[in-house]
Structures are given as C-alpha cells and as structure tokens.
Short mmCIF file of C-alpha atoms and ligand atoms in Angstrom, two decimals:
data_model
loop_
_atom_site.label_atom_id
_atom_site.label_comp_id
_atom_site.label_asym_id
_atom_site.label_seq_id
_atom_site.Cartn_x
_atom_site.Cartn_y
_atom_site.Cartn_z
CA UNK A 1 76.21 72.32 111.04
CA UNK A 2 79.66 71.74 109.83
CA UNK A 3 80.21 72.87 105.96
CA UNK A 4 82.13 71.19 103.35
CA UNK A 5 85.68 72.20 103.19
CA UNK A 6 86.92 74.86 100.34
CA UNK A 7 89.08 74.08 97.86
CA UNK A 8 92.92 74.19 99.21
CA UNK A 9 96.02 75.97 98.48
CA UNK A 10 99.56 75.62 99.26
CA UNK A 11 102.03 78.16 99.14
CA UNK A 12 105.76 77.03 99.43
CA UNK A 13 107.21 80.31 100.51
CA UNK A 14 109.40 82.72 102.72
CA UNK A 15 107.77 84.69 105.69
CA UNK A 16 108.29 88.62 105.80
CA UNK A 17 108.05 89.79 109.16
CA UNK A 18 106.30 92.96 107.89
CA UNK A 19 103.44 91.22 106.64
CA UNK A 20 103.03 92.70 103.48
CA UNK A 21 104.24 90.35 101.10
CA UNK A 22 105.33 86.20 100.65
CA UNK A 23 103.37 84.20 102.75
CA UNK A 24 101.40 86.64 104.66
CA UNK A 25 100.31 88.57 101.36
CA UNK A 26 100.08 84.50 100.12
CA UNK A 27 97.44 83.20 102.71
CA UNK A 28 95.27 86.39 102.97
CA UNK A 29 94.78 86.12 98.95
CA UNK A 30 93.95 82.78 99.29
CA UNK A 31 90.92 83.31 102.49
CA UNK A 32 90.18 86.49 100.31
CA UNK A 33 89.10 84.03 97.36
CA UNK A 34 87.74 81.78 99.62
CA UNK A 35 90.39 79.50 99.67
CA UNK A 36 91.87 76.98 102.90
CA UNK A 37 95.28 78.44 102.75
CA UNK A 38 98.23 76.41 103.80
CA UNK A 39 102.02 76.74 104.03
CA UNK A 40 105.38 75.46 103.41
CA UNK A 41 108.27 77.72 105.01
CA UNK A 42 111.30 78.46 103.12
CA UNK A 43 112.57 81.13 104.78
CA UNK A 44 112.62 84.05 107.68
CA UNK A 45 112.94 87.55 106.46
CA UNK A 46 114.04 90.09 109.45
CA UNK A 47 111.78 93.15 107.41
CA UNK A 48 110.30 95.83 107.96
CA UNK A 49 108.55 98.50 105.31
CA UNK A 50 111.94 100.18 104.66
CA UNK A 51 113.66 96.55 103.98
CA UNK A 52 115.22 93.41 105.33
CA UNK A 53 117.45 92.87 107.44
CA UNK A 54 118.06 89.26 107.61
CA UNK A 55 117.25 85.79 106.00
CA UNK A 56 117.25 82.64 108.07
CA UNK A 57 116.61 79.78 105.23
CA UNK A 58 114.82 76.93 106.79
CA UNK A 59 116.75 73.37 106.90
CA UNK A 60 115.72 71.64 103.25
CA UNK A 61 114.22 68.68 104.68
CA UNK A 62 112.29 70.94 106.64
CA UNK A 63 110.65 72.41 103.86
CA UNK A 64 109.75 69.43 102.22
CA UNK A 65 108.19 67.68 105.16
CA UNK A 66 105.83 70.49 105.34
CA UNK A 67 104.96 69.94 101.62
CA UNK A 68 104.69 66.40 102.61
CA UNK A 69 102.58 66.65 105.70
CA UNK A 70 100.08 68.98 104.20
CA UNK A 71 99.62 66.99 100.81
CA UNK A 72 99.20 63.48 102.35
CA UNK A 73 96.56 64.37 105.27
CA UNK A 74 94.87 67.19 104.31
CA UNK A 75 95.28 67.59 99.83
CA UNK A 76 96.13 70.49 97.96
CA UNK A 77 94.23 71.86 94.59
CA UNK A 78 96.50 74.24 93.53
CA UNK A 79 99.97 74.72 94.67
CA UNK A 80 102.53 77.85 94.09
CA UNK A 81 106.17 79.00 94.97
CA UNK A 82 107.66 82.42 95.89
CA UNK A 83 110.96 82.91 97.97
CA UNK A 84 112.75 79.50 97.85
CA UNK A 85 116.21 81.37 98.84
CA UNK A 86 118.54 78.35 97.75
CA UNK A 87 119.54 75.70 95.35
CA UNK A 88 119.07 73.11 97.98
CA UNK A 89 115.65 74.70 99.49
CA UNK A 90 114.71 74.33 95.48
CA UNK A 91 116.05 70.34 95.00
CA UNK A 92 114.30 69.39 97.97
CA UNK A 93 110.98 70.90 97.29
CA UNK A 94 111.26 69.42 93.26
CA UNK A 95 112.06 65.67 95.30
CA UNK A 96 108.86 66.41 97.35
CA UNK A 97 106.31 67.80 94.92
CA UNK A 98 107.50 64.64 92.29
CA UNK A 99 106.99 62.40 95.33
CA UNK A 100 103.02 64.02 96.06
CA UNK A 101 102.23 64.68 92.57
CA UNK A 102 102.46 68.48 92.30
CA UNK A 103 103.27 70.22 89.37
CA UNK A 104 103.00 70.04 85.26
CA UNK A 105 101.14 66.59 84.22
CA UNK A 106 100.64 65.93 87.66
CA UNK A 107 97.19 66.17 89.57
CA UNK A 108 97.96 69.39 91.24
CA UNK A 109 98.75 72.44 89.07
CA UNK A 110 102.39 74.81 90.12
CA UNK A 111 102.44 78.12 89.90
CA UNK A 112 105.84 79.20 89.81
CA UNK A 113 107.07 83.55 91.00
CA UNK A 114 110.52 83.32 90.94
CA UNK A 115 111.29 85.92 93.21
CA UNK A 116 114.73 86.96 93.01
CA UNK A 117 114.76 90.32 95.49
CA UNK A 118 112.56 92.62 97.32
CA UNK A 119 111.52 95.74 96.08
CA UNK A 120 114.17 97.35 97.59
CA UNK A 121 116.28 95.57 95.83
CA UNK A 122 117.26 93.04 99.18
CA UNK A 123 118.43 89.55 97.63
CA UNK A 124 115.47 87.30 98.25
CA UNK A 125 117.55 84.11 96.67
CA UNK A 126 121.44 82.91 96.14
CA UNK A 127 122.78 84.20 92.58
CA UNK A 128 123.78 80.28 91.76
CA UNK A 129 120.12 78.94 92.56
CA UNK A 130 118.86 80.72 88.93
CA UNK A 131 120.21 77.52 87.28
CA UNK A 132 118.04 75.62 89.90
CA UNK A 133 114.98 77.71 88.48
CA UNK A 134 116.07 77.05 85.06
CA UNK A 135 116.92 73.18 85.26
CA UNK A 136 114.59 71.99 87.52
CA UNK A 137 111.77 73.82 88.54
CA UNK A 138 110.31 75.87 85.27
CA UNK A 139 110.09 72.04 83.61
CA UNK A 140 107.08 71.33 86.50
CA UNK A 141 105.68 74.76 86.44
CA UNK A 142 101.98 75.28 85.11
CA UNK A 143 102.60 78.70 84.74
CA UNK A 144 105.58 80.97 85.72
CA UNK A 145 105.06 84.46 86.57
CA UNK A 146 107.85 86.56 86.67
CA UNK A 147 108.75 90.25 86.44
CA UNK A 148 111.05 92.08 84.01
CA UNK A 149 113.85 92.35 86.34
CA UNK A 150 113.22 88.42 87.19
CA UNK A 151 112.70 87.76 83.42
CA UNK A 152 116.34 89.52 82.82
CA UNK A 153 118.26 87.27 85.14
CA UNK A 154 116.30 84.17 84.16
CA UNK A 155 116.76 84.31 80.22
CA UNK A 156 118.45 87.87 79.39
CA UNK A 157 116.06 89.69 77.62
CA UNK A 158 115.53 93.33 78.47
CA UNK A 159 111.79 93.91 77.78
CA UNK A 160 111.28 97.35 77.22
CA UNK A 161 108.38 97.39 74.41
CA UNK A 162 105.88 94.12 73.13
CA UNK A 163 108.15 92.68 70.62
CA UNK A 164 110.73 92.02 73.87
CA UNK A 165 108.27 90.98 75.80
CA UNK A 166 107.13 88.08 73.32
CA UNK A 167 110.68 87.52 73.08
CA UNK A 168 111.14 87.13 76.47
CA UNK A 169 107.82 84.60 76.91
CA UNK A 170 109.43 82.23 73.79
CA UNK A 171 112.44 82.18 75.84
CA UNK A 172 111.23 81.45 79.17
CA UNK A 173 108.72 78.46 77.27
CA UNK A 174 111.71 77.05 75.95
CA UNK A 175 112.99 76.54 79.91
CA UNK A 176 109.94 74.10 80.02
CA UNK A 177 107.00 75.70 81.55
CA UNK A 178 103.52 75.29 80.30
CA UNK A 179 102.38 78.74 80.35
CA UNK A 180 104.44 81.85 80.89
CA UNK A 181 103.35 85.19 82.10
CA UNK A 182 105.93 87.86 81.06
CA UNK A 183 104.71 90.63 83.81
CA UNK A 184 104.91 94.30 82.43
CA UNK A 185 104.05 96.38 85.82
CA UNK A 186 107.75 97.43 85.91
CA UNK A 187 107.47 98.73 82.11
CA UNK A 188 107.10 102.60 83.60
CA UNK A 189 106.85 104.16 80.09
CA UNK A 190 103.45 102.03 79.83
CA UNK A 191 100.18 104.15 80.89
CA UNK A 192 98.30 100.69 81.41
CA UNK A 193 99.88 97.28 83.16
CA UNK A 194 100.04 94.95 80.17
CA UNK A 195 100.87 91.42 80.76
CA UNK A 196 101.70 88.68 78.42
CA UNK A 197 100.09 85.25 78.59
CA UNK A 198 102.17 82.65 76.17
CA UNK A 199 101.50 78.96 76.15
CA UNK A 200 103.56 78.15 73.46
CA UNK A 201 101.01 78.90 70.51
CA UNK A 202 99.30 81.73 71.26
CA UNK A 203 99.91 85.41 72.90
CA UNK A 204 97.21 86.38 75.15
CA UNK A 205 97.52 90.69 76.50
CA UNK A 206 96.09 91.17 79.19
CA UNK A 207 95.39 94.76 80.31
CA UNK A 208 95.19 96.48 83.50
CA UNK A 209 95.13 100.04 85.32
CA UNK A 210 98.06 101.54 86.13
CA UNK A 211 97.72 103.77 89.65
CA UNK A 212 99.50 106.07 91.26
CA UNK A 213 100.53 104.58 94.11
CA UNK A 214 103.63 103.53 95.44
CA UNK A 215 102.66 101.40 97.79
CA UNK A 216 102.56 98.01 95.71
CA UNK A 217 104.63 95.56 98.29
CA UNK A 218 103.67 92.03 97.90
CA UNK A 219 102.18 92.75 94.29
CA UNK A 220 103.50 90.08 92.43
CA UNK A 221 102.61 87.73 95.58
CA UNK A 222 98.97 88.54 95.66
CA UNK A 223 98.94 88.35 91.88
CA UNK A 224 100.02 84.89 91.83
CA UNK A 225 98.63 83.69 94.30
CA UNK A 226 94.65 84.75 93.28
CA UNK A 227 95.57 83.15 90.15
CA UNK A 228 96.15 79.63 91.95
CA UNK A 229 93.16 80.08 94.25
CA UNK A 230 91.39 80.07 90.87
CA UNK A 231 93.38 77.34 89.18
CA UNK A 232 92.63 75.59 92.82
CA UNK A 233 88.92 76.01 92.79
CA UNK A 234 89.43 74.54 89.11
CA UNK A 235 89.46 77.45 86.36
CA UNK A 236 91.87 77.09 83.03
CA UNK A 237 94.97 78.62 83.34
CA UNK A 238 93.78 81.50 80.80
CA UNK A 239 90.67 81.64 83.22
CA UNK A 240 92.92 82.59 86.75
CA UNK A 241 94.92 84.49 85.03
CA UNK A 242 92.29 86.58 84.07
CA UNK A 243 90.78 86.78 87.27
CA UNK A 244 94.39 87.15 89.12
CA UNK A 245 94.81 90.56 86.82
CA UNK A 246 91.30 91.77 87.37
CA UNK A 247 91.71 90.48 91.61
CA UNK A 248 95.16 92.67 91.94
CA UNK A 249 94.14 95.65 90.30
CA UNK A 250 91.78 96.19 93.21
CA UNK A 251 94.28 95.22 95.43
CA UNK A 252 96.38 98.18 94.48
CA UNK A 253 93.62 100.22 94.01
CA UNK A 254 93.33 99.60 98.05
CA UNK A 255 97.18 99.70 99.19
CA UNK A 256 97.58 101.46 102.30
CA UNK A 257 101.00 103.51 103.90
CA UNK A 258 102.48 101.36 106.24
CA UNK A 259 105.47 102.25 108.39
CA UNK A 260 107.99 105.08 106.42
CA UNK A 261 108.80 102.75 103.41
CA UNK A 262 106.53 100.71 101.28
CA UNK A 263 102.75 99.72 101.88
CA UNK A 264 101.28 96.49 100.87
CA UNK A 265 98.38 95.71 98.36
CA UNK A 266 95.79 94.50 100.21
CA UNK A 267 92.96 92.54 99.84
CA UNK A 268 91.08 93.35 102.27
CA UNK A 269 88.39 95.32 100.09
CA UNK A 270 86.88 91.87 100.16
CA UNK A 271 85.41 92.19 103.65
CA UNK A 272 82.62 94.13 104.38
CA UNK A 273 82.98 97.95 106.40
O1 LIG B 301 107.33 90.21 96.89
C1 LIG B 301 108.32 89.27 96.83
C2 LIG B 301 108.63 88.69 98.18
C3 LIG B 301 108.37 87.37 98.42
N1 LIG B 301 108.64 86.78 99.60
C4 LIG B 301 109.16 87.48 100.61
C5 LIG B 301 109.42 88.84 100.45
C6 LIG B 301 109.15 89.47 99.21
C7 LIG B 301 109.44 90.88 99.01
O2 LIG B 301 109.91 91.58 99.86
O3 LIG B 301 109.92 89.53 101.46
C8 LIG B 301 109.43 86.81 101.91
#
C-alpha cells in the first residue's frame, strides 16, 4: 500500500564531486531525518578529499527553473541555500523564491549557509557576490548560519570570545535575517562547540562536544540542513536548531577517513548495522 509522502526539502546548492559535503552531504541529511530531499544546482565542483579543482556555475535561469519546477508540482516545507557561487546565481534564485513564496514571511521557511570557501580554503563564491548576501538574500532568510570565517567577511567582526560573538549576531540581524546563528566550531581555544542563537531579543547558547577528529567535511552542510528537515517537518526555529546541534554532533562523532585529505561527517549512524 502506497504511504503518504514525508515532509519535503529543497536544497539550492553546489555539487562536490567527492561527496562529502553541499548537496550530497545536503540530501543524505535530509533521507537521514526522514525527509523527501530535492535539489536546485548551482554549481559543479571538480573535488576530491584533498580539494577542488574546478567550478562550473550553472546558467542562472537554470537554477531558478529548478526552484521553479520543484515548488510548483511537487511543494517544498522547508527550503535552504549553500554554494550559490555568484551574484547572478544569487538574483536569480531571490526572483524565483519571491515568485514561489520561499523565504521570511512567506509560507516556506529559508535557511540561509553562506558558504564562502571550502575547508581548504578553495573559493566556493565570487568576492563581489558578499554584497548579494548582504542586500538581498539575508532580508528573506529565516535563519542564517554562518561560520566565523563567513561571519568576518559578511559583517567584520573577529569573534574570538562570547562578547564578539553577540557582537557579531547584532550585526548580522541588522542585515535583515530573522534569526542568526553565529557558529563557534572554528573558535579552537573553546573545549566545547558553542553556538549562538539571536533573534533579535534574546541570546540562546547552545552547547556541543568538541571531538578530535579532523575529518569534519561537509559540517556546516549537514548542520544546516538537519535544522531545515526539522523546520520542514514543522518545529520552531529554536526547536531545529536544537535538534540540528544535537543531529551533527553524532555526525562527527561518526566521520570516517576518506581518500588522503579530509573525511566527511556522516550520517549514516542512522541506519541500522
Ligand atoms: O561545506 C561547504 C561546501 C558547500 N558546497 C560545496 C562544497 C563545500 C565545501 O567544500 O564543496 C559544493
């Protein structure tokens, strides 16, 4: 007998070859939760676990007819972006989700990584497509989630200890977003992984493990994207955030060595054996 379909989630992102992170890290997090996962290509990353090697950005209108084509057949609960690579990639995707009612006040909540570079430091998007962040998309975002490297190019705060991290949330609220999630997994000197919820009220930490491991490719990926399986399946932003910190923690917990670089988090302690 045929079942009732989950709850569905969109990720607007770019594809790493390697598998570990953007939208292969995206749609396993979202069948991990238990989520129809669906996709919007931004971009082709030639990579491997030692880096990448190439970008081919997909043509704009490409990107959001895909947005387009998913939303108006088959509906999307929760939506987020990672690698949009370009100022146009980012205009066209802001015309679409307007146009299908995605993002802040809309029916269909945005979570919003702006992923700037790999972990090894490979450029991920165009230095001139920040303002495009900045202008444009934060104003529609539910919630953005960046790192402290991400947080540093977006507003220009160095977050080294909590006071710069709260400064760093007020100033990435002020861009527009709803919520903001000031990431501290870079902040080495802490033991734990303490995170920073803002909404434009009230600070929220949220505390996690810190392991040893150096295999955390595709972190913030999985991260945000178990927090808008959640939001899809219809929890409060405080709610998925919650369960995105608790979600990834055992996702590093079960990284794996792949290649001679960097493994991915995985998810795949959800599966039985
Ligand atoms: O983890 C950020 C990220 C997002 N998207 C793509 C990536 C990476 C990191 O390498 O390759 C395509």
């Amino acid at each position: 007998m045929a079942q009732g379909a989950p709850c569905k989630a969109l990720t607007i992102a770019g594809s790493d070859s390697g598998g570990g992170a953007g939208l292969q890290a995206d749609l396993r997090t979202f069948f991990a939760n238990g989520v129809h996962g669906m996709s919007a290509v931004t971009a082709v990353t030639v990579q491997n676990s030692v880096g990448v090697r190439g970008v081919a950005e997909i043509p704009p209108d490409v990107v959001a007819a895909q947005i387009k084509a998913v939303t108006e057949d088959i509906g999307v609960d929760a939506a987020k972006t990672g690698m949009l690579a370009s100022t146009e990639i980012i205009l066209a995707i802001v015309a679409a989700i307007d146009e299908v009612g995605i993002g802040r006040g809309a029916r269909t909540p945005l979570v919003v990584d702006p992923v700037a570079a790999s972990m090894h430091g490979d450029p991920l998007l165009r230095a001139d497509a920040l303002d495009a962040y900045r202008t444009e998309l934060f104003g529609r975002a539910t919630l953005v989630t960046p790192n402290l490297d991400e947080v540093r190019l977006l507003v220009g705060v160095d977050v080294t200890d909590g006071a710069s991290q709260r400064e760093a949330a007020k100033a990435l609220h002020k861009l527009g977003a709803q919520w903001v999630l000031v990431k501290g997994g870079h902040m080495h000197d802490d033991p734990e992984c303490t995170d920073l919820l803002y909404d434009g009220a009230e600070f929220t930490e949220l505390t996690g493990p810190r392991f040893a491991t150096r295999h955390t490719h595709g972190g913030g990926d999985t991260l945000a994207a178990s927090i808008t399986s959640a939001l899809a399946k219809g929890a409060t932003v405080p709610e998925a955030v919650a369960h995105g910190k608790r979600f990834i923690a055992r996702c590093v917990e079960a990284s794996y060595p792949l290649g001679s670089g960097v493994g991915p988090v995985s998810p795949l302690w959800v599966l039985p054996g």
